[in-house]
PDB file of C-alpha atoms in Angstrom:
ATOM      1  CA  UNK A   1      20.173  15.697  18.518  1.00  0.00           C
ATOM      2  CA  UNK A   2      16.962  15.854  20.526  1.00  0.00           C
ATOM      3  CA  UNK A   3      13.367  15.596  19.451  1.00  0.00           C
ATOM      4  CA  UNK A   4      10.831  18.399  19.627  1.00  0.00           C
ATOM      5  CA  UNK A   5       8.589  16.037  21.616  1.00  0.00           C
ATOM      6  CA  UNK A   6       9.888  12.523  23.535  1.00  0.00           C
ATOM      7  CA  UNK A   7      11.080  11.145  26.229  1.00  0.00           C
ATOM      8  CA  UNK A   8      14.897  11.413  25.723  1.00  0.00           C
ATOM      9  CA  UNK A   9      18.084  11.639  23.899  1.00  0.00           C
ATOM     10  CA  UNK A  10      17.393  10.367  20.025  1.00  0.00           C
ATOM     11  CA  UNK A  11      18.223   7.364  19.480  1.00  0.00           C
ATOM     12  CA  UNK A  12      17.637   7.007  15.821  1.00  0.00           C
ATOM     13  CA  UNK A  13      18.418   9.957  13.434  1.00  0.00           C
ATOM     14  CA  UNK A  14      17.674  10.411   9.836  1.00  0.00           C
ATOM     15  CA  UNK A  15      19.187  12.939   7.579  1.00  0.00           C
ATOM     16  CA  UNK A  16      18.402  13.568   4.324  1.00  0.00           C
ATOM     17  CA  UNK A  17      17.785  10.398   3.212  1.00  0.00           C
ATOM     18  CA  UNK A  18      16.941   9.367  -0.034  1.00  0.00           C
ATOM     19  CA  UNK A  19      16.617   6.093  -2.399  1.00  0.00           C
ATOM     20  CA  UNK A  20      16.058   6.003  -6.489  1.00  0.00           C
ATOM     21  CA  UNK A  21      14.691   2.953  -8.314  1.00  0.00           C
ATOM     22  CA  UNK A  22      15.046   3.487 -11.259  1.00  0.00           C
ATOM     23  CA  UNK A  23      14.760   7.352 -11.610  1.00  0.00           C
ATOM     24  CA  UNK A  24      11.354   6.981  -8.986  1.00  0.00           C
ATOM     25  CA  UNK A  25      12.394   8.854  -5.602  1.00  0.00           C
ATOM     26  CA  UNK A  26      10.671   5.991  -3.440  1.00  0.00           C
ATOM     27  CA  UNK A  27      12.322   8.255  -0.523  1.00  0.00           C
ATOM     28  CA  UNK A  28      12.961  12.041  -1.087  1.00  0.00           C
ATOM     29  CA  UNK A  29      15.741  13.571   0.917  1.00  0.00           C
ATOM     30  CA  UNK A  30      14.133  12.504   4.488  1.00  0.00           C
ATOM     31  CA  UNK A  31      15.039  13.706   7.954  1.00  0.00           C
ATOM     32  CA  UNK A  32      13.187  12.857  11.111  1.00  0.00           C
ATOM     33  CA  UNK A  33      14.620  11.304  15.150  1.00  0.00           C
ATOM     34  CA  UNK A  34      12.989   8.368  17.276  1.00  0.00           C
ATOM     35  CA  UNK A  35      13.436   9.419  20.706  1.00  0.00           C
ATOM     36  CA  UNK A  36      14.387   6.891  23.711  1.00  0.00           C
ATOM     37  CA  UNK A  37      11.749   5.299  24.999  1.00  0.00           C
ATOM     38  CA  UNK A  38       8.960   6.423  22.202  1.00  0.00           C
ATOM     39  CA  UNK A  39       6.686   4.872  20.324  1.00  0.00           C
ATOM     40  CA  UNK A  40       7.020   6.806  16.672  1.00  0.00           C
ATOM     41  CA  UNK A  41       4.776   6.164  14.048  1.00  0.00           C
ATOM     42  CA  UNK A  42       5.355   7.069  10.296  1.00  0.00           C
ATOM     43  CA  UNK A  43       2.384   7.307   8.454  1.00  0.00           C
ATOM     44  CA  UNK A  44       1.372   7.539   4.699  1.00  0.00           C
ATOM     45  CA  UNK A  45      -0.481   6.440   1.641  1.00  0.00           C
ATOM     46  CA  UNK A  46       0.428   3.292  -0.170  1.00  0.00           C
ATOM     47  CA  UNK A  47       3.146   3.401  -1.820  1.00  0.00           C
ATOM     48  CA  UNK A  48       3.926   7.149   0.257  1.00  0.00           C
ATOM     49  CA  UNK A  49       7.927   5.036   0.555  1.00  0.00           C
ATOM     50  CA  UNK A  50       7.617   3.677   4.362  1.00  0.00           C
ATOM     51  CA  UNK A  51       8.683   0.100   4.098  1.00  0.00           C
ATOM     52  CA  UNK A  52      11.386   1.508   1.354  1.00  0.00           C
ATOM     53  CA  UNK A  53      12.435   3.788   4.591  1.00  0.00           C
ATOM     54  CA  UNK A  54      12.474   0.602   7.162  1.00  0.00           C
ATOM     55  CA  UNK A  55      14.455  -0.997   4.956  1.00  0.00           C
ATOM     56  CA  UNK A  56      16.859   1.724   4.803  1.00  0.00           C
ATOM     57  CA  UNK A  57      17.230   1.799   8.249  1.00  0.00           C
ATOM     58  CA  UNK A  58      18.013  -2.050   8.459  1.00  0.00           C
ATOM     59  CA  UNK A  59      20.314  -2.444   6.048  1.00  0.00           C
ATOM     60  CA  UNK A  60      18.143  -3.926   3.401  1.00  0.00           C
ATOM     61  CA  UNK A  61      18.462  -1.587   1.102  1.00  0.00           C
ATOM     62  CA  UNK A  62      21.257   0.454   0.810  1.00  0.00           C
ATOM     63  CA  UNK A  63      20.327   4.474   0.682  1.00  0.00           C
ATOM     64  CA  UNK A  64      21.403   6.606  -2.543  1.00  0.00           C
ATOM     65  CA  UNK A  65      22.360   9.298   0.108  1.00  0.00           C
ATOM     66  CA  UNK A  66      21.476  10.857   3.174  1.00  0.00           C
ATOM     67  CA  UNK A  67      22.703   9.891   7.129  1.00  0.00           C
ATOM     68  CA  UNK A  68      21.206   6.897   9.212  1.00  0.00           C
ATOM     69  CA  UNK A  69      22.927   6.934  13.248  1.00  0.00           C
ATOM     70  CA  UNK A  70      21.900   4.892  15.615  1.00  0.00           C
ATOM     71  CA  UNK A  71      23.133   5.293  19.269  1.00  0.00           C
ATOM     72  CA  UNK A  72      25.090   7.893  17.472  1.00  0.00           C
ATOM     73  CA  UNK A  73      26.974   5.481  14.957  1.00  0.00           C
ATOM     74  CA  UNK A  74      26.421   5.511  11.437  1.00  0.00           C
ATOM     75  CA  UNK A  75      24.832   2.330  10.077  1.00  0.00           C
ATOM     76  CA  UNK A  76      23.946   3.025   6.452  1.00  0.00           C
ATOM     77  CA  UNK A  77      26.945   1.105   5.081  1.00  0.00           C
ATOM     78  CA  UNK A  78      26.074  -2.272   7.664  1.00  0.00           C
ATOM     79  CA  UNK A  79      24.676  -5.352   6.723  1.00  0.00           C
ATOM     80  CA  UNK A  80      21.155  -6.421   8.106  1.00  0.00           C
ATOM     81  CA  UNK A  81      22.782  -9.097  10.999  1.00  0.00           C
ATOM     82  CA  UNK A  82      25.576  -6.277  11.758  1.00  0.00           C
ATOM     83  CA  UNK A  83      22.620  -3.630  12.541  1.00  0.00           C
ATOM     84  CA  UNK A  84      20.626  -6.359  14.205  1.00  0.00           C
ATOM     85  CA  UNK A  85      23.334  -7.417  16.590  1.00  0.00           C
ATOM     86  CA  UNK A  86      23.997  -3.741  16.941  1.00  0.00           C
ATOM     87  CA  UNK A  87      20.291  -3.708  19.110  1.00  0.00           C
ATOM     88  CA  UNK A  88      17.571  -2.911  15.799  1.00  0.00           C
ATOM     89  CA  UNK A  89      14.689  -5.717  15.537  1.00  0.00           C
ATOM     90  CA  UNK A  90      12.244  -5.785  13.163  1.00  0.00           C
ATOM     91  CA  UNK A  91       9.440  -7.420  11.702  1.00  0.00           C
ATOM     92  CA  UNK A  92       8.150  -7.023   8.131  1.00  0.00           C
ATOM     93  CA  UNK A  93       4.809  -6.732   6.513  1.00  0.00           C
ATOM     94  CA  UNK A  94       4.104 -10.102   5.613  1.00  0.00           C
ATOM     95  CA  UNK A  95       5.478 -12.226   8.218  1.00  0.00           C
ATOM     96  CA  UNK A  96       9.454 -13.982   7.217  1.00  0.00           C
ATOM     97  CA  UNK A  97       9.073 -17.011   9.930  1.00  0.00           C
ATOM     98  CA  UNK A  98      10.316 -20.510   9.202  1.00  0.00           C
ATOM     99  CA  UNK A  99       7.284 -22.093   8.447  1.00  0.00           C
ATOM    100  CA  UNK A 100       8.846 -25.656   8.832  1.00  0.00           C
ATOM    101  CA  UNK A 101      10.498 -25.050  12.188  1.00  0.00           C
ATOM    102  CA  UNK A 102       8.132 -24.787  15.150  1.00  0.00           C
ATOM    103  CA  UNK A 103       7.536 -21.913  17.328  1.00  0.00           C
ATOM    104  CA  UNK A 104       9.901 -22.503  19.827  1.00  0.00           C
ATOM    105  CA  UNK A 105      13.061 -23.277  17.120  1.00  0.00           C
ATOM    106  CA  UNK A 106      11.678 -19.848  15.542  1.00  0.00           C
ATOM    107  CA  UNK A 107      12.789 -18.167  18.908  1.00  0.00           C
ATOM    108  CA  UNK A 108      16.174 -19.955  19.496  1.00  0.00           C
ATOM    109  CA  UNK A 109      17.587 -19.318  16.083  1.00  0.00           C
ATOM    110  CA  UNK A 110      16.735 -16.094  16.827  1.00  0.00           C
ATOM    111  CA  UNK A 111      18.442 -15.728  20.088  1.00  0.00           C
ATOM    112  CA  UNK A 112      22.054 -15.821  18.678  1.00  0.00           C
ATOM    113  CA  UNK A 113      23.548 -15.398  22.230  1.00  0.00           C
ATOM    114  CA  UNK A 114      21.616 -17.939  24.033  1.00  0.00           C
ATOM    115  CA  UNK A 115      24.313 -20.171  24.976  1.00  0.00           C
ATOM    116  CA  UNK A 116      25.779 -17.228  26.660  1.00  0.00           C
ATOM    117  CA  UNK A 117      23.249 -17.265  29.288  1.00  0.00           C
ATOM    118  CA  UNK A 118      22.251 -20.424  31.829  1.00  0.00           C
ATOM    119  CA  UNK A 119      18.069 -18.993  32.108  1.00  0.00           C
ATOM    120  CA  UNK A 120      17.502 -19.508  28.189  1.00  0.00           C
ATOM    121  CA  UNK A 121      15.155 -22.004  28.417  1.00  0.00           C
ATOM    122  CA  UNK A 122      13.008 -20.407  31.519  1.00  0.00           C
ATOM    123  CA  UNK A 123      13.684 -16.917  29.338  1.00  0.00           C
ATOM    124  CA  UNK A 124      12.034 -18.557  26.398  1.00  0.00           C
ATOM    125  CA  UNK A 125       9.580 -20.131  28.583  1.00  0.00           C
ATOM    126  CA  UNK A 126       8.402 -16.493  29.551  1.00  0.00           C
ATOM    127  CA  UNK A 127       8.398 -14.564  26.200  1.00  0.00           C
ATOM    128  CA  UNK A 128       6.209 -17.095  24.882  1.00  0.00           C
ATOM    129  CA  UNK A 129       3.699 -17.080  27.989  1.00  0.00           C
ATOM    130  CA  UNK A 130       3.823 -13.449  27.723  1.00  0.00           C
ATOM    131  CA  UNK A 131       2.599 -13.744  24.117  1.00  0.00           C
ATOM    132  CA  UNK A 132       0.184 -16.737  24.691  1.00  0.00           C
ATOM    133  CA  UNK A 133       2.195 -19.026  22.481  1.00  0.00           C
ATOM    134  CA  UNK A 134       3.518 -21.353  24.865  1.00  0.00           C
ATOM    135  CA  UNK A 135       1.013 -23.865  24.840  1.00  0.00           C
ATOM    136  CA  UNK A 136       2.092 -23.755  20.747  1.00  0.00           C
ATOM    137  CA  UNK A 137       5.445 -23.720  21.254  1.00  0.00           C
ATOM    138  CA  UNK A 138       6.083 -27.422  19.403  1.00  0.00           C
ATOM    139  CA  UNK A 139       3.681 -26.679  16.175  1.00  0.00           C
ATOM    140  CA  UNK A 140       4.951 -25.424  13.085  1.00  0.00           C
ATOM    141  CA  UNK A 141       4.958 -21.789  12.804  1.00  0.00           C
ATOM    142  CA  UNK A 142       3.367 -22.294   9.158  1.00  0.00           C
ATOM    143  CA  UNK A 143      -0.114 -24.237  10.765  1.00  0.00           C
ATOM    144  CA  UNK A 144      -0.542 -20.914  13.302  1.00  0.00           C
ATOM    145  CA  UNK A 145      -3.302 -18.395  12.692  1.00  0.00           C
ATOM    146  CA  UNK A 146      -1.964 -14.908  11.005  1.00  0.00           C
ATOM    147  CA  UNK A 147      -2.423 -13.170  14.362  1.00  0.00           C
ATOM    148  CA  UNK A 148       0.134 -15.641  16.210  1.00  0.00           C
ATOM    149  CA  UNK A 149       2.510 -15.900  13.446  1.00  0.00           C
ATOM    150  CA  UNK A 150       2.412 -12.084  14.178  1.00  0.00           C
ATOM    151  CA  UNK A 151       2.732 -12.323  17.841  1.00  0.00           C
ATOM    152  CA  UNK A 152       5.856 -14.939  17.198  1.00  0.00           C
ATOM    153  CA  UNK A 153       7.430 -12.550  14.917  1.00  0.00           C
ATOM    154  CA  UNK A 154       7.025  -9.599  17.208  1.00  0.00           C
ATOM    155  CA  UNK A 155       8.469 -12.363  19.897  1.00  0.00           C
ATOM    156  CA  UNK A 156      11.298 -12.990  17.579  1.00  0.00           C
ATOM    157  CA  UNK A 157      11.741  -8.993  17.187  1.00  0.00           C
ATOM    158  CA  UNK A 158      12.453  -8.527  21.085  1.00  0.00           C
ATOM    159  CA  UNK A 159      14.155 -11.947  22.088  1.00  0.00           C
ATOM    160  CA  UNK A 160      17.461 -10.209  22.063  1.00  0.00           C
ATOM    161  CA  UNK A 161      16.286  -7.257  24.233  1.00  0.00           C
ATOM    162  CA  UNK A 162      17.098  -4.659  21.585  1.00  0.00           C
ATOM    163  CA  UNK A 163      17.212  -0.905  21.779  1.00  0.00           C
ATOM    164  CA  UNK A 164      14.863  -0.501  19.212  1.00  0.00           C
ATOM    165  CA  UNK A 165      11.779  -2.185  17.679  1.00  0.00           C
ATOM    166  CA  UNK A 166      10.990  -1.502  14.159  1.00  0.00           C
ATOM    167  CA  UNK A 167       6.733  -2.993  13.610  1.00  0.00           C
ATOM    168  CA  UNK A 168       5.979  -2.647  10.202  1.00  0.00           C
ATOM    169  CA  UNK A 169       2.512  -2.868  10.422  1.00  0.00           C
ATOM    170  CA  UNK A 170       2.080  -4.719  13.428  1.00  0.00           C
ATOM    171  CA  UNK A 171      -1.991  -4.315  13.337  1.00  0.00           C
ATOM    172  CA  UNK A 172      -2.684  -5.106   9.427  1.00  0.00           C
ATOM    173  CA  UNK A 173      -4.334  -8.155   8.838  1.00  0.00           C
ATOM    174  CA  UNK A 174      -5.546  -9.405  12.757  1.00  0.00           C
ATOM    175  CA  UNK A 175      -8.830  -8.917  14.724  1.00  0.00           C
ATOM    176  CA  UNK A 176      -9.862  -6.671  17.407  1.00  0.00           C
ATOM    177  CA  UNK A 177      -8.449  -8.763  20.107  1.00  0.00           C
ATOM    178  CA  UNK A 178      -5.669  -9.769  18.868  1.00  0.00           C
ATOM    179  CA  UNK A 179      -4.371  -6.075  17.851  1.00  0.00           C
ATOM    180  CA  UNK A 180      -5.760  -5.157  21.733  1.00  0.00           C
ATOM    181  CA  UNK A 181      -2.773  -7.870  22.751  1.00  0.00           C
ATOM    182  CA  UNK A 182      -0.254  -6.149  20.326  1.00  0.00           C
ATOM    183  CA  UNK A 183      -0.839  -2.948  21.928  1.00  0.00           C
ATOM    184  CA  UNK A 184      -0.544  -4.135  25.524  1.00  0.00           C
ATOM    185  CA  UNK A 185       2.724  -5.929  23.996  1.00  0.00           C
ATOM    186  CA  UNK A 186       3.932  -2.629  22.913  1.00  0.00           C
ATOM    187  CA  UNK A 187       3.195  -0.804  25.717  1.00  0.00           C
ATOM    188  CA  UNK A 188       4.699  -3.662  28.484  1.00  0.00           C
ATOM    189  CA  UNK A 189       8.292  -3.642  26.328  1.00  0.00           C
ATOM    190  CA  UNK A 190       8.146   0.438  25.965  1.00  0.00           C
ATOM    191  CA  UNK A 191       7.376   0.383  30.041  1.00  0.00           C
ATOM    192  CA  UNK A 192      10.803  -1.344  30.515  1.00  0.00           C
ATOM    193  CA  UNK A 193      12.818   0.994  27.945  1.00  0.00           C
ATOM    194  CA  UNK A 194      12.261  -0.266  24.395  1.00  0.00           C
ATOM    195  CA  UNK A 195      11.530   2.226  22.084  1.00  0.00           C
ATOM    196  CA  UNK A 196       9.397   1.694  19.586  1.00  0.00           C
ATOM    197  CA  UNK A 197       9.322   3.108  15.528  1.00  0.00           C
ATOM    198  CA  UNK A 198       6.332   1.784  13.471  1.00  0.00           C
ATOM    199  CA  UNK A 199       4.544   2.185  10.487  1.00  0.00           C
ATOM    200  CA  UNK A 200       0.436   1.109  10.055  1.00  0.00           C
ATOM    201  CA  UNK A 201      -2.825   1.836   8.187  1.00  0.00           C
ATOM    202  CA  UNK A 202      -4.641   1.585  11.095  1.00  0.00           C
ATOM    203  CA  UNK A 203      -5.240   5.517  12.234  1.00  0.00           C
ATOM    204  CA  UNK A 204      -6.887   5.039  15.366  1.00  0.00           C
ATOM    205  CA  UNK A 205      -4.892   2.451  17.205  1.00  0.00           C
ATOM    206  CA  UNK A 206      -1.815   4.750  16.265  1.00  0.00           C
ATOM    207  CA  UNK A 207      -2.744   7.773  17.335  1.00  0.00           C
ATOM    208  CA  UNK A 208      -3.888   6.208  21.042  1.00  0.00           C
ATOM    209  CA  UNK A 209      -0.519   4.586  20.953  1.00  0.00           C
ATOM    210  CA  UNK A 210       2.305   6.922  19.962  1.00  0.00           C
ATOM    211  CA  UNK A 211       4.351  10.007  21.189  1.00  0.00           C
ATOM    212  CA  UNK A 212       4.933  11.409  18.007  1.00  0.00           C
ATOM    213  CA  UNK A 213       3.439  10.731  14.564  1.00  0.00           C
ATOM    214  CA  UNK A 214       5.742  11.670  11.126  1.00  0.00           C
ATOM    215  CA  UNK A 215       3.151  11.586   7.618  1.00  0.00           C
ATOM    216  CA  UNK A 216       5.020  10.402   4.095  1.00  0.00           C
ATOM    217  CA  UNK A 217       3.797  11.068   0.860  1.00  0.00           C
ATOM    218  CA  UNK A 218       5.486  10.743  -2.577  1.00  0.00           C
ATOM    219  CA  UNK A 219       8.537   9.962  -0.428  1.00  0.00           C
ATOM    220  CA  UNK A 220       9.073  12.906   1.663  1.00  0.00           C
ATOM    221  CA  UNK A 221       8.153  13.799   5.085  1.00  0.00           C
ATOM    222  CA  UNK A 222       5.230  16.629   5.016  1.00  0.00           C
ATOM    223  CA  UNK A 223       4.415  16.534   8.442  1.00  0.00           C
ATOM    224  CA  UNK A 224       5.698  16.005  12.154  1.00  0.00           C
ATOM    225  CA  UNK A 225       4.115  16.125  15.332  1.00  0.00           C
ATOM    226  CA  UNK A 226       2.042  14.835  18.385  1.00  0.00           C
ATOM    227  CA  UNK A 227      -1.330  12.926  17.559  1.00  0.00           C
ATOM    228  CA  UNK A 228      -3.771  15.685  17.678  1.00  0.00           C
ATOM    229  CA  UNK A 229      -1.500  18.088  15.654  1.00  0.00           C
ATOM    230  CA  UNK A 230      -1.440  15.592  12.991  1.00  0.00           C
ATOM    231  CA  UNK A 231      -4.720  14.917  12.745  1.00  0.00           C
ATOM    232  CA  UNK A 232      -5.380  18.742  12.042  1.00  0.00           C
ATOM    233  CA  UNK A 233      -2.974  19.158   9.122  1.00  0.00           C
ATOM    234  CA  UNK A 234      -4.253  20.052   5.720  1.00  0.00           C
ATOM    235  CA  UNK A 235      -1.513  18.298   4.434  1.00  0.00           C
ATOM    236  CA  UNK A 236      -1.719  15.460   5.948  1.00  0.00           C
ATOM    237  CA  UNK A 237      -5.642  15.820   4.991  1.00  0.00           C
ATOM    238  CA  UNK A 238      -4.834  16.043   1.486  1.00  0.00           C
ATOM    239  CA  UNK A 239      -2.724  12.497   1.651  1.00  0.00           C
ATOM    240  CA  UNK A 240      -5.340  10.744   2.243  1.00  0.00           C
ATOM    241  CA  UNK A 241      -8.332  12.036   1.444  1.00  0.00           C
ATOM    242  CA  UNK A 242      -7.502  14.853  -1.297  1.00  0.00           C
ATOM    243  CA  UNK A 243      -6.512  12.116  -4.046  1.00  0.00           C
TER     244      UNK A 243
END
């Protein structure tokens, strides 16, 4: 399947899914693609059913119906280590580090094939300088500011070089500078062929950012497209501002 819009083949595709809690649709029958080497952002309300739909898509939840493929394999049946290993990071909303272990432990334990390879120290060495957490790298990741424990997760998110980078809400919480470093984060890993699927609040910095833009609300999809066409829906419009 191919995107409208994008820079390749899809490499995540999403049919019809849909999750009930409890008789509440939190996601409604769903379809949309991440294209190779995007950055895809999925937009909505609170409570519009994105971080039900990342979950989906990493095995935390487990959908009521509908297709998830990835590289063209089905996934929605996988555990969350199985479609990690697979090539899907994440990180969440509020940051899941361990708080007692410092930075650098945070990256090895994350880097499950590190004894593979004979550069891991050097390869930590430069993921951390890329992020500016280096000179950090023996405090506890619980005594860092909420920006770098959201630089470390992010860190933690590509370690492994995956296919695909799931940021939910990468930007929520963290000043002006410190999102400015997210995005040139973003954009450096995109530039060598990660593709990127996120979800934020933050309007502006995502519609600079990303390829192609995909609005929830109520748990369904109402609108698809590049930046400016989404800014020019009515019903994207009426999300937000209609209520």
């Amino acid at each position: 399947m191919k995107l409208e819009t994008g820079n390749g083949e899809a490499v995540l595709v999403i049919e019809g899914l849909t999750k009930v809690f409890g008789g509440i649709r939190a996601v409604d029958g769903c379809s949309l693609s991440v294209a190779s080497g995007s950055i895809t952002a999925l937009l909505g309300p609170n409570g519009s059913g994105k971080s039900t739909f990342f979950n989906l898509v990493t095995g935390i939840d487990r959908p009521n119906a509908g297709s998830i493929q990835f590289l063209g394999r089905k996934i929605a049946h996988l555990k969350p280590y199985q479609i990690a290993r697979l090539g899907i990071g994440r990180t969440f909303q509020l940051t899941r580090l361990f708080g007692r272990m410092t930075v650098l432990e945070n990256l090895r334990v994350s880097d499950i094939d590190q004894e593979a390879r004979s550069d891991g120290q050097d390869r930590l060495r430069d993921l951390l300088d890329l992020f500016n957490l280096w000179e950090h790298r023996d405090r506890y990741a619980s005594t860092l500011s909420y920006g770098q424990q959201k630089l470390l997760e992010f860190a933690r998110a590509v370690i492994r070089q995956p296919r695909l980078v799931m940021l939910d809400e990468p930007f929520a919480g963290i000043n002006r500078v410190m999102a400015q470093k997210m995005v040139e984060l973003i954009q450096h890993f995109q530039s060598i062929g990660t593709t990127f699927f996120l979800i934020d609040h933050e309007m502006k910095l995502v519609m600079q950012l990303c390829n192609r833009v995909h609005v929830m609300d109520f748990g369904q999809i109402i609108a698809s497209g590049d930046p400016d066409q989404i800014r020019s829906d009515p019903r994207v419009i009426e999300a937000y501002f209609g209520r």
